[in-house]
CSV table of N, CA and C in Angstrom, one decimal:
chain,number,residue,atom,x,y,z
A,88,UNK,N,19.5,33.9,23.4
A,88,UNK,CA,19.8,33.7,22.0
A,88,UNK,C,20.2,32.3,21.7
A,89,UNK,N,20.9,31.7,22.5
A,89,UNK,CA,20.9,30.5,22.7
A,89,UNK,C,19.9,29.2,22.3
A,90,UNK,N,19.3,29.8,23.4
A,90,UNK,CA,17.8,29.0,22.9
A,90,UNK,C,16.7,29.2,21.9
A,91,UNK,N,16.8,30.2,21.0
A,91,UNK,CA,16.3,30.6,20.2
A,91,UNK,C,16.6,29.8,19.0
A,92,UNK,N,18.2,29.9,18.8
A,92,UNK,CA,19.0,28.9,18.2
A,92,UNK,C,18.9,27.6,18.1
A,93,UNK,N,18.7,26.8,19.4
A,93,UNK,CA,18.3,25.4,19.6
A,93,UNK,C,16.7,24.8,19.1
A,94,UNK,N,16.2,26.2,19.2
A,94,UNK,CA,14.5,26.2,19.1
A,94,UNK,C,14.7,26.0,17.4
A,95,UNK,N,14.9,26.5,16.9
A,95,UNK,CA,15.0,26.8,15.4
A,95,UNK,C,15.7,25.3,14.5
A,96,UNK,N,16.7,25.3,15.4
A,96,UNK,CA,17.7,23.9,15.2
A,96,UNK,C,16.9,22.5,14.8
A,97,UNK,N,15.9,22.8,15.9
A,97,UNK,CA,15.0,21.4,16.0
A,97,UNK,C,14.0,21.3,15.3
A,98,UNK,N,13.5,23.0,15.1
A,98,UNK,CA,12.4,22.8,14.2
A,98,UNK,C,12.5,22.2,12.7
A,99,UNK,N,14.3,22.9,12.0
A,99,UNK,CA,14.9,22.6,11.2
A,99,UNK,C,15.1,20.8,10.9
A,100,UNK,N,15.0,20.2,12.0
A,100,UNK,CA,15.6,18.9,11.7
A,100,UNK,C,14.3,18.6,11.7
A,101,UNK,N,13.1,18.7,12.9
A,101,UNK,CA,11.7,18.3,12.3
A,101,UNK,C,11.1,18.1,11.1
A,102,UNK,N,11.2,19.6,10.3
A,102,UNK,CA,10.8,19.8,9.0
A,102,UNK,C,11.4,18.7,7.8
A,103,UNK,N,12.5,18.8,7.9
A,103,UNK,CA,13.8,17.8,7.1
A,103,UNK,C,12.6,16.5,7.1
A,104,UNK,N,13.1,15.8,8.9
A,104,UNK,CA,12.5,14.7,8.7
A,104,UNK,C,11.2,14.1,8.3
A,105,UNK,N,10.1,15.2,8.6
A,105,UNK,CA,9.0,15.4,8.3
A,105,UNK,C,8.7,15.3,6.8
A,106,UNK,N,8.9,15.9,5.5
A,106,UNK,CA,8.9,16.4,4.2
A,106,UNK,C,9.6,14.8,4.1
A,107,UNK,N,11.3,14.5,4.3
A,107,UNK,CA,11.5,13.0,3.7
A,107,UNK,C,10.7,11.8,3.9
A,108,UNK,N,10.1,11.6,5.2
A,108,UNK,CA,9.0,10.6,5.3
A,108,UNK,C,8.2,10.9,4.4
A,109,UNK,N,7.3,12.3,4.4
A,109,UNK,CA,6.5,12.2,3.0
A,109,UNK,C,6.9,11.7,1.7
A,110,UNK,N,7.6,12.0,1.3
A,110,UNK,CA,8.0,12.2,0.1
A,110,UNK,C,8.2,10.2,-0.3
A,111,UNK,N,9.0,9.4,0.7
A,111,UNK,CA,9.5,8.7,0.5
A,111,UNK,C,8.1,7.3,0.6
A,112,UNK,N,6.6,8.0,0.6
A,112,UNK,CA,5.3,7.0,0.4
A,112,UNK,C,5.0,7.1,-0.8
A,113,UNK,N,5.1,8.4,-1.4
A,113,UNK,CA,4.2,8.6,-2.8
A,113,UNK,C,5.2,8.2,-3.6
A,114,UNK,N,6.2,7.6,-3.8
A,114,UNK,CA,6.9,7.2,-5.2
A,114,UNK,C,7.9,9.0,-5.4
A,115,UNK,N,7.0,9.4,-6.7
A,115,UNK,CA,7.9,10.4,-7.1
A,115,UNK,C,6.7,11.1,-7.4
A,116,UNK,N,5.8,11.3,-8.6
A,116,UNK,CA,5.0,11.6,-9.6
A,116,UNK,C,5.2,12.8,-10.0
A,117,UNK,N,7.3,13.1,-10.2
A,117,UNK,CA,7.9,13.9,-11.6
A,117,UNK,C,7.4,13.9,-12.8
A,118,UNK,N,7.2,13.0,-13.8
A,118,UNK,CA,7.9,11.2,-13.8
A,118,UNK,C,9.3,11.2,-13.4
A,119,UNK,N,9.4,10.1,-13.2
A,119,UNK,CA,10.9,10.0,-12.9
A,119,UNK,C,11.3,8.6,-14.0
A,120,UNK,N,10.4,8.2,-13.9
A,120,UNK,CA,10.3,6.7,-15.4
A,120,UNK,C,10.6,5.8,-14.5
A,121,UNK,N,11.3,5.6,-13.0
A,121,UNK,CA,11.1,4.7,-12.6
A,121,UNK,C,9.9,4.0,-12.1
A,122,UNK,N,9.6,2.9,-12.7
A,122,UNK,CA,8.3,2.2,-12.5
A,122,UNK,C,8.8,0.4,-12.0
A,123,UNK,N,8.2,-0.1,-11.2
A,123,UNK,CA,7.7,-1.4,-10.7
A,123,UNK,C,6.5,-2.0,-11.0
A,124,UNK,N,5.8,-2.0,-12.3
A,124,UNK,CA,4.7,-2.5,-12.2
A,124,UNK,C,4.5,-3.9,-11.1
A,125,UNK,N,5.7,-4.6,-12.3
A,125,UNK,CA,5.3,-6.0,-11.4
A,125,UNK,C,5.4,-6.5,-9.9
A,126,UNK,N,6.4,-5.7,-9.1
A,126,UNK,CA,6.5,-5.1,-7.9
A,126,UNK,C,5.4,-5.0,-7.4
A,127,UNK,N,4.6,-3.8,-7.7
A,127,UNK,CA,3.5,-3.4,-7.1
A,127,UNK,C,2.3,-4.3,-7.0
A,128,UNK,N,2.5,-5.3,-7.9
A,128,UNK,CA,1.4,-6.2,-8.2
A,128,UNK,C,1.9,-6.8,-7.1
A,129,UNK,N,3.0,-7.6,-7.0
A,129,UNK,CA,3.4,-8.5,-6.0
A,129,UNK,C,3.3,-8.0,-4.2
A,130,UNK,N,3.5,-6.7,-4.2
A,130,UNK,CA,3.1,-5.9,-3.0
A,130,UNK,C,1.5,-6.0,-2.4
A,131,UNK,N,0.8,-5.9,-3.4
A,131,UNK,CA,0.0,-5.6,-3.7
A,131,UNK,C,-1.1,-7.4,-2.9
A,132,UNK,N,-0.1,-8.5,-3.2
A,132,UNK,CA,-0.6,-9.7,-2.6
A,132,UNK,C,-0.3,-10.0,-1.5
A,133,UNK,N,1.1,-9.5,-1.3
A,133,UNK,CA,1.9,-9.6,-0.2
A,133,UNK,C,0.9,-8.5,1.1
A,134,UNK,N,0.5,-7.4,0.8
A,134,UNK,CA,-1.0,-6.8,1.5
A,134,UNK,C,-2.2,-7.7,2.0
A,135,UNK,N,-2.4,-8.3,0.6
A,135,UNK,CA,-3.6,-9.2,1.1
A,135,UNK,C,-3.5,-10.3,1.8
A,136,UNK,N,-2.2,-11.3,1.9
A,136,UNK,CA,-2.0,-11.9,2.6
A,136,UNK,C,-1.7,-11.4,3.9
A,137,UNK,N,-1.3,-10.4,4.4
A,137,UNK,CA,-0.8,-10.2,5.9
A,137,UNK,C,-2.7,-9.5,6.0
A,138,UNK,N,-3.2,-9.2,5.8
A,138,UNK,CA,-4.6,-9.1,6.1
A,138,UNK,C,-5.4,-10.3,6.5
A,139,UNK,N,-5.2,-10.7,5.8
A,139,UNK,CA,-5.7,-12.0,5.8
A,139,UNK,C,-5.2,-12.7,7.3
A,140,UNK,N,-3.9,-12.9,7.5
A,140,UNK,CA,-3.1,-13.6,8.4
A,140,UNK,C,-4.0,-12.5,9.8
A,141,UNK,N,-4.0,-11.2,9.8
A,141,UNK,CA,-4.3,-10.2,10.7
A,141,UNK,C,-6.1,-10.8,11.2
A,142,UNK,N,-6.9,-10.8,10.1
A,142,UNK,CA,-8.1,-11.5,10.7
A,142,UNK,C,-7.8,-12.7,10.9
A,143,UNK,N,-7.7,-13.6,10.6
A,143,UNK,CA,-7.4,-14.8,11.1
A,143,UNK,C,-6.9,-14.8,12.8
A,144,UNK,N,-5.7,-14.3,12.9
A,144,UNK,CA,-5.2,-14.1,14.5
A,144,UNK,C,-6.4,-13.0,15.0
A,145,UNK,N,-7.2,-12.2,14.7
A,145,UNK,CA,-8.2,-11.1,15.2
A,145,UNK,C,-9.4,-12.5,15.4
A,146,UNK,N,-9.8,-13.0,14.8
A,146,UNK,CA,-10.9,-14.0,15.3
A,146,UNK,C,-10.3,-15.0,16.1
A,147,UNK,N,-9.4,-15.9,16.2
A,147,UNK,CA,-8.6,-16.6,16.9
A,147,UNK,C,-8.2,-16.0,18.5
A,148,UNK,N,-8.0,-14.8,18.6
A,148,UNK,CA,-8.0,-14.1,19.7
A,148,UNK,C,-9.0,-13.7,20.5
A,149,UNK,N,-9.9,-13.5,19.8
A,149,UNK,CA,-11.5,-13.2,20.1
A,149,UNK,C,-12.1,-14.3,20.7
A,150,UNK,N,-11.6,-15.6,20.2
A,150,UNK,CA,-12.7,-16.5,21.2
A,150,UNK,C,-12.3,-16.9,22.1
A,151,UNK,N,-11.3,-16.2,22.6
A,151,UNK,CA,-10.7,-16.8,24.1
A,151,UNK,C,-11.7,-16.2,25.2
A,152,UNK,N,-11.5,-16.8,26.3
A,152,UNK,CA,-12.3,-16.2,27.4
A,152,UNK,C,-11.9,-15.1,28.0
A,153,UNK,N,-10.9,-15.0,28.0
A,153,UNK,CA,-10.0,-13.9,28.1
A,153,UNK,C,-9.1,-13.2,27.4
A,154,UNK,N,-9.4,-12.6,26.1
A,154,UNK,CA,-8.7,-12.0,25.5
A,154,UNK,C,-7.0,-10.9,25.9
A,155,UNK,N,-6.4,-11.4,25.2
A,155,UNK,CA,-4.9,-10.8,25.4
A,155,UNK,C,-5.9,-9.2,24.3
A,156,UNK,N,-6.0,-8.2,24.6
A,156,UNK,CA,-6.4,-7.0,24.5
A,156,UNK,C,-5.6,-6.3,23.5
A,157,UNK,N,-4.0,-6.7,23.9
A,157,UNK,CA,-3.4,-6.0,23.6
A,157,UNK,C,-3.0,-5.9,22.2
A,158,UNK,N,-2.7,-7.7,22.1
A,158,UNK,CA,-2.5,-8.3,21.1
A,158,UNK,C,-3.7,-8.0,19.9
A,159,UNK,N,-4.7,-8.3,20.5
A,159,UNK,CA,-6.3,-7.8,19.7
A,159,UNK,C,-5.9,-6.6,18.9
A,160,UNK,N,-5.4,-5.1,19.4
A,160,UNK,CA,-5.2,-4.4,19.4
A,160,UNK,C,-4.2,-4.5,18.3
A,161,UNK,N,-3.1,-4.6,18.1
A,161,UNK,CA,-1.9,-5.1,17.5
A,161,UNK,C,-2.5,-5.4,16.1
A,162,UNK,N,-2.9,-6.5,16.1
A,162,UNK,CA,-3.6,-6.9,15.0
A,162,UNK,C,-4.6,-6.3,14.6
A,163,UNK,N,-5.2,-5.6,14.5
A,163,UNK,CA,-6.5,-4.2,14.2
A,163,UNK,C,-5.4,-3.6,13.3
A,164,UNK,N,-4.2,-2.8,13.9
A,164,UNK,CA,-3.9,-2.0,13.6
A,164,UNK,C,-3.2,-2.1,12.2
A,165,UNK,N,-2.2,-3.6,12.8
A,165,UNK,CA,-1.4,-4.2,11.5
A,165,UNK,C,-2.6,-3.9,10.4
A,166,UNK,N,-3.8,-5.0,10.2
A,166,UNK,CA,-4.6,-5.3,8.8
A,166,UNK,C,-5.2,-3.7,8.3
A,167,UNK,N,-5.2,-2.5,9.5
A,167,UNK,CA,-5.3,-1.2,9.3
A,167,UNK,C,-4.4,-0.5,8.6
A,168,UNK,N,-3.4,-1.0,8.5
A,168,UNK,CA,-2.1,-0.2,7.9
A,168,UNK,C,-2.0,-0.9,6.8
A,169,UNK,N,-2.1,-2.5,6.7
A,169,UNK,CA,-2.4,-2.8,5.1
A,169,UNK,C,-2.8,-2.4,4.1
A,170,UNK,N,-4.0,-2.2,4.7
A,170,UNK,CA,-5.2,-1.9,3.7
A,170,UNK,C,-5.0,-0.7,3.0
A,171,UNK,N,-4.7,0.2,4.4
A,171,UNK,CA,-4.1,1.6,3.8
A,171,UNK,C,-2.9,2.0,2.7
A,172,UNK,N,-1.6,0.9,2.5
A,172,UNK,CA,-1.4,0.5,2.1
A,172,UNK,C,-1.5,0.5,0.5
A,173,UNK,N,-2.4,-1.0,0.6
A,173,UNK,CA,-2.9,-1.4,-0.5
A,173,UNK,C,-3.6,0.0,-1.0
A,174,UNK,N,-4.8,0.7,-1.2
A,174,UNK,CA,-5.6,1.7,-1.3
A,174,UNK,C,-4.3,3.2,-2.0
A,175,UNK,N,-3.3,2.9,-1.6
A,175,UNK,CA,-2.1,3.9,-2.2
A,175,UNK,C,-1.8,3.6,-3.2
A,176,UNK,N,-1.6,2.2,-2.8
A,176,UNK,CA,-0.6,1.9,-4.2
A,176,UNK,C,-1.5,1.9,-5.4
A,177,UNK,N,-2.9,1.4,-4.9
A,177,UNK,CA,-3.9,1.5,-6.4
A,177,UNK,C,-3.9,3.0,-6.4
A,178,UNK,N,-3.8,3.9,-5.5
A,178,UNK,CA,-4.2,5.0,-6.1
A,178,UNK,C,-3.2,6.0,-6.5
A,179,UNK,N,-2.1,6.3,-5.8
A,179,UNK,CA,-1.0,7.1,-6.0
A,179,UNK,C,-0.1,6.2,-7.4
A,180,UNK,N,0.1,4.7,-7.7
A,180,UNK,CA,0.6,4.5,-8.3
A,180,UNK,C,-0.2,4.2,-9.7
A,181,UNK,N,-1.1,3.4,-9.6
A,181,UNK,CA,-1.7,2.8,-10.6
A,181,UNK,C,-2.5,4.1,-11.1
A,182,UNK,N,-3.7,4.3,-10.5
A,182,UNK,CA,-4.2,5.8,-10.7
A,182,UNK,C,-3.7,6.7,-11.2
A,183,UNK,N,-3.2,7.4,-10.6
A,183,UNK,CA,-2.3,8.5,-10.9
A,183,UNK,C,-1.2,8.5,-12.0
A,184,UNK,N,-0.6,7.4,-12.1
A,184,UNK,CA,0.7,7.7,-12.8
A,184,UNK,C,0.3,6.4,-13.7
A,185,UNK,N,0.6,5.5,-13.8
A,185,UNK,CA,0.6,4.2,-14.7
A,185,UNK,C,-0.8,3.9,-15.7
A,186,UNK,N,-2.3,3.8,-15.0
A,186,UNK,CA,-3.2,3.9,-15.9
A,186,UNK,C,-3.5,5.1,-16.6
A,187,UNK,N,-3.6,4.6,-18.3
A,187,UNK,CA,-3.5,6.2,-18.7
A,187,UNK,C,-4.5,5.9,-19.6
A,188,UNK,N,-5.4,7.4,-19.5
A,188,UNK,CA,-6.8,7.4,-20.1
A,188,UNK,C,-6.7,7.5,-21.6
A,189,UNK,N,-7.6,7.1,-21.8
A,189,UNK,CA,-7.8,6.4,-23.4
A,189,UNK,C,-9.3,7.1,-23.6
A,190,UNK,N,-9.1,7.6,-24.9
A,190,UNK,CA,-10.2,8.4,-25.7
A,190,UNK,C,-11.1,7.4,-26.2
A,191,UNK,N,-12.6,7.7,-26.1
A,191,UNK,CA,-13.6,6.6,-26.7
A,191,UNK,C,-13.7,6.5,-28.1
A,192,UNK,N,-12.6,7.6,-28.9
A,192,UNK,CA,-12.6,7.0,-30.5
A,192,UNK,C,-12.2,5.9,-30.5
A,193,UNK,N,-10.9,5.3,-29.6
A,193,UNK,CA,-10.5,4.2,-29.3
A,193,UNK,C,-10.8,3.2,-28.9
A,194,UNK,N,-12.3,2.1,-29.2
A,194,UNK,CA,-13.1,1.3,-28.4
A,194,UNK,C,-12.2,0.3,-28.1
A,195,UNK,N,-11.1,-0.2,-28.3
A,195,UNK,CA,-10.6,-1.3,-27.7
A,195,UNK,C,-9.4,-0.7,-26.4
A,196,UNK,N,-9.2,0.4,-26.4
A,196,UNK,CA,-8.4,0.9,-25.5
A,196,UNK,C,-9.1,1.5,-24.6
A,197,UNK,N,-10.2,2.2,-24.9
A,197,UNK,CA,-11.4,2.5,-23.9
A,197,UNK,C,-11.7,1.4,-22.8
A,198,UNK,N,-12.5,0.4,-23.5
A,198,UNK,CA,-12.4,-0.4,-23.0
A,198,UNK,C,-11.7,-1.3,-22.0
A,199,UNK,N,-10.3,-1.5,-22.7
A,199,UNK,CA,-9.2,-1.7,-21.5
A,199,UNK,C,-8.8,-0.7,-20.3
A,200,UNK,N,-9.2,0.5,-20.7
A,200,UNK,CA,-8.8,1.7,-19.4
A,200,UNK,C,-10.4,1.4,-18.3
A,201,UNK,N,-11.4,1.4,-19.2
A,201,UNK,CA,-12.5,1.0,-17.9
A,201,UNK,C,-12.4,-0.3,-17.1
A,202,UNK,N,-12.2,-1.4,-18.0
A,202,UNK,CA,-11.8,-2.5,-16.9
A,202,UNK,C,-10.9,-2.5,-15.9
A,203,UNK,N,-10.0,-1.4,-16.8
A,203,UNK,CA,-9.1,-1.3,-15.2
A,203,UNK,C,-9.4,-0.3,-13.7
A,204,UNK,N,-9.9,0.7,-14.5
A,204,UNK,CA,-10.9,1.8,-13.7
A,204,UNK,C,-11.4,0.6,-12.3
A,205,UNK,N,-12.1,-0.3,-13.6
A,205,UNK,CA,-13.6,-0.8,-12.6
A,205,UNK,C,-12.9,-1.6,-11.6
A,206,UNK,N,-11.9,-2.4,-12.1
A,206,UNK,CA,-11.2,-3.3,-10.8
A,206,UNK,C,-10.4,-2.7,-10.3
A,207,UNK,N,-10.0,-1.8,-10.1
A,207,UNK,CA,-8.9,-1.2,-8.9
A,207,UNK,C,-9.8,-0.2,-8.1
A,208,UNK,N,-10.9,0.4,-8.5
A,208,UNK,CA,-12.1,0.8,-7.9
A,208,UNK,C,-12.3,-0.7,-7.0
A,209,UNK,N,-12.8,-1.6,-7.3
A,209,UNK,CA,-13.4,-2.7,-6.9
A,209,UNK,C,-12.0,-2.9,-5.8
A,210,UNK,N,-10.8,-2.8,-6.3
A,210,UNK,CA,-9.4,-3.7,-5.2
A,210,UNK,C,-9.2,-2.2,-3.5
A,211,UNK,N,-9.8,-1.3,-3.9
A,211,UNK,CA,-9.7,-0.1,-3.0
A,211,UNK,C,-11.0,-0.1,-2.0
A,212,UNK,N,-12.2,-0.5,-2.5
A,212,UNK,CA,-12.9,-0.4,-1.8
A,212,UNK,C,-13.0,-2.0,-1.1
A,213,UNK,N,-12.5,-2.9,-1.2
A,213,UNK,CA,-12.7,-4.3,-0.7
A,213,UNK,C,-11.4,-3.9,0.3
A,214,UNK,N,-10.4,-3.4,0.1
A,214,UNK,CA,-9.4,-2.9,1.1
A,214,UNK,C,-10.2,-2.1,2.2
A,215,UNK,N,-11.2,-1.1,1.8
A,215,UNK,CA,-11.5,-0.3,2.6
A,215,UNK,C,-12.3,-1.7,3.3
A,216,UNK,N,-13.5,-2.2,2.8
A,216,UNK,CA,-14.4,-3.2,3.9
A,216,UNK,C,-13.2,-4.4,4.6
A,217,UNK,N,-12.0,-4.5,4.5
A,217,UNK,CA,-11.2,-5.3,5.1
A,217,UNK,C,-10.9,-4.7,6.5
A,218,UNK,N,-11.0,-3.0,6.7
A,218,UNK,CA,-10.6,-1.8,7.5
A,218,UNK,C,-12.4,-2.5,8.7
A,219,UNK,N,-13.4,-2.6,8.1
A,219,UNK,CA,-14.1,-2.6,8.8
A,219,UNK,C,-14.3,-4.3,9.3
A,220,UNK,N,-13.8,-5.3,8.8
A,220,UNK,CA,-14.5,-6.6,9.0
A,220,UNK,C,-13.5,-7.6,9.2
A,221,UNK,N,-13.4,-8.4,10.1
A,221,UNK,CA,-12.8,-10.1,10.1
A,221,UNK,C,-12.9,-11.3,8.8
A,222,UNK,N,-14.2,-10.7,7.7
A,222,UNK,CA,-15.0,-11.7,6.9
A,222,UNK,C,-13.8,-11.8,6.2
A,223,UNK,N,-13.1,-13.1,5.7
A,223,UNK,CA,-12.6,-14.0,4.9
A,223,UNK,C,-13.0,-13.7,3.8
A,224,UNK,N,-14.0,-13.5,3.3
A,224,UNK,CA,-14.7,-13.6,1.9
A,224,UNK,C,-14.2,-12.4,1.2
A,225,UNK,N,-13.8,-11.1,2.4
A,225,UNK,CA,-12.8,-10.0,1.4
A,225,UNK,C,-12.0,-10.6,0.9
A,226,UNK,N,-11.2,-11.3,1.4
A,226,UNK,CA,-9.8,-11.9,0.9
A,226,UNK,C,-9.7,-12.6,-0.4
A,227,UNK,N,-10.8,-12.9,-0.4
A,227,UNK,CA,-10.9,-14.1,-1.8
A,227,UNK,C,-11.5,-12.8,-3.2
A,228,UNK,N,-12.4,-12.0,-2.4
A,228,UNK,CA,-12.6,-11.0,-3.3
A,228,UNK,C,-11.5,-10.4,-3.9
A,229,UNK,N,-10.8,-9.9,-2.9
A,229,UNK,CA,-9.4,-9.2,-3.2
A,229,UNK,C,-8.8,-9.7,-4.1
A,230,UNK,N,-8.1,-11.0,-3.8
A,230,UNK,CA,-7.4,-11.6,-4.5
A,230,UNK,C,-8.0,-11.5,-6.0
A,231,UNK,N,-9.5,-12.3,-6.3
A,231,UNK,CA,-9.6,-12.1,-7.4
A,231,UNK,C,-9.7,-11.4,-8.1
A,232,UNK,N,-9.9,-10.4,-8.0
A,232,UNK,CA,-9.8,-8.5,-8.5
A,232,UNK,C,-8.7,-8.4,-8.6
A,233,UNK,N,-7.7,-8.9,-7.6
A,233,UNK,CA,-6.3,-8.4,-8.3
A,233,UNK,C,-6.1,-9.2,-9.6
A,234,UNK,N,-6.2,-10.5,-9.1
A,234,UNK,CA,-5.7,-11.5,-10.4
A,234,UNK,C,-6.4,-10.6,-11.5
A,235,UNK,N,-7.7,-10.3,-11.8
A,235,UNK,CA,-8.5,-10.0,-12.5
A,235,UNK,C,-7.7,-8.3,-13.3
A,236,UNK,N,-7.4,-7.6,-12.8
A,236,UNK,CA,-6.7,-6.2,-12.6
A,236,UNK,C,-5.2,-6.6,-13.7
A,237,UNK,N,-4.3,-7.7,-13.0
A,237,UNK,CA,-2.9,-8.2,-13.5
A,237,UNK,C,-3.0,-8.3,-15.0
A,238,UNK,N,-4.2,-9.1,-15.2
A,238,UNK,CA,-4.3,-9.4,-16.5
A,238,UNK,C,-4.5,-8.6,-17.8
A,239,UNK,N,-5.9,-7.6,-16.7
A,239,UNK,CA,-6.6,-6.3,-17.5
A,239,UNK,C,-4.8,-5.6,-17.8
A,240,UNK,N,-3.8,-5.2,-17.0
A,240,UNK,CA,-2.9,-4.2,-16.9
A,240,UNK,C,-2.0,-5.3,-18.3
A,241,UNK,N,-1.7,-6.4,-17.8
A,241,UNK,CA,-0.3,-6.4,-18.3
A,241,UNK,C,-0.2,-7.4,-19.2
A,242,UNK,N,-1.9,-7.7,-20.2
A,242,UNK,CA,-2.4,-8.9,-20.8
A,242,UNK,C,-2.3,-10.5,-20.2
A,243,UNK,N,-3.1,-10.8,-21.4
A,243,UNK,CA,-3.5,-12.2,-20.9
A,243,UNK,C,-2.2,-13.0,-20.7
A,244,UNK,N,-1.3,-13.1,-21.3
A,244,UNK,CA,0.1,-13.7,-21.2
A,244,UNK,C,0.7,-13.5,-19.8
A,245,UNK,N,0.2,-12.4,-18.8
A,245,UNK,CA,1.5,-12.4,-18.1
A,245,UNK,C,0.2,-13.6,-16.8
């Protein structure tokens, strides 16, 4: 009985812990009205630069004659978790909850919901080719889709 008890005990604190890590990636999507646009934007660069920094030290490591393996490894995984990352936040936050669809009676608000469609489409999938490549040239892409995205979201002013 004892151990029956201990067995159950642990599954109990598993579950717990299990369900709060979930919960504590996606935001909320009650609403809860708490919102970070500008946060997210800034996360959102703060991603692209540690990517960035991740291939940089992934090619730099690579041309040794003898690669530290491990380190190699390390850095794969880091610009792997970025990206992942990045790819949430456009989608769980910006997607899902913050961009909000506009009726095509509306051509000027249409319009602003597809440009944003089209660049956070564009900022998810250049995250995704960052998952497969070293190339620098994502980075610059990135960035300018975000810049490009900031503007579409939160007008020309900000």
């Amino acid at each position: 009985m004892k151990k029956i008890t201990q067995l159950l005990s642990a599954a109990f604190i598993f579950g717990i812990i299990t369900l709060s890590s979930y919960q504590a990636k996606a935001h909320c999507e009650i609403p809860c009205g708490i919102y970070g646009d500008s946060v997210r934007i800034a996360l959102l660069y703060e991603h692209i630069e540690t990517i960035e920094k991740s291939m940089n030290q992934i090619n730099e490591l690579s041309k040794s004659d003898s690669p530290d393996y491990n380190q190699l490894v390390r850095w794969v995984m880091n610009k792997e978790e970025h990206a992942k990352e990045m790819q949430e936040i456009v989608s769980q936050y910006f997607l899902h909850q913050r961009v909000k669809i506009a009726s095509s009676a509306d051509e000027a608000a249409y319009r602003k919901y597809v440009k944003q469609l089209e660049l956070l489409h564009h900022i998810s999938v250049f995250a995704m080719k960052s998952k497969q490549s070293t190339d620098l040239s994502i980075i610059d892409t990135l960035r300018e889709k975000l810049h490009l995205f900031e503007h579409a979201y939160f007008g020309d002013d900000h």
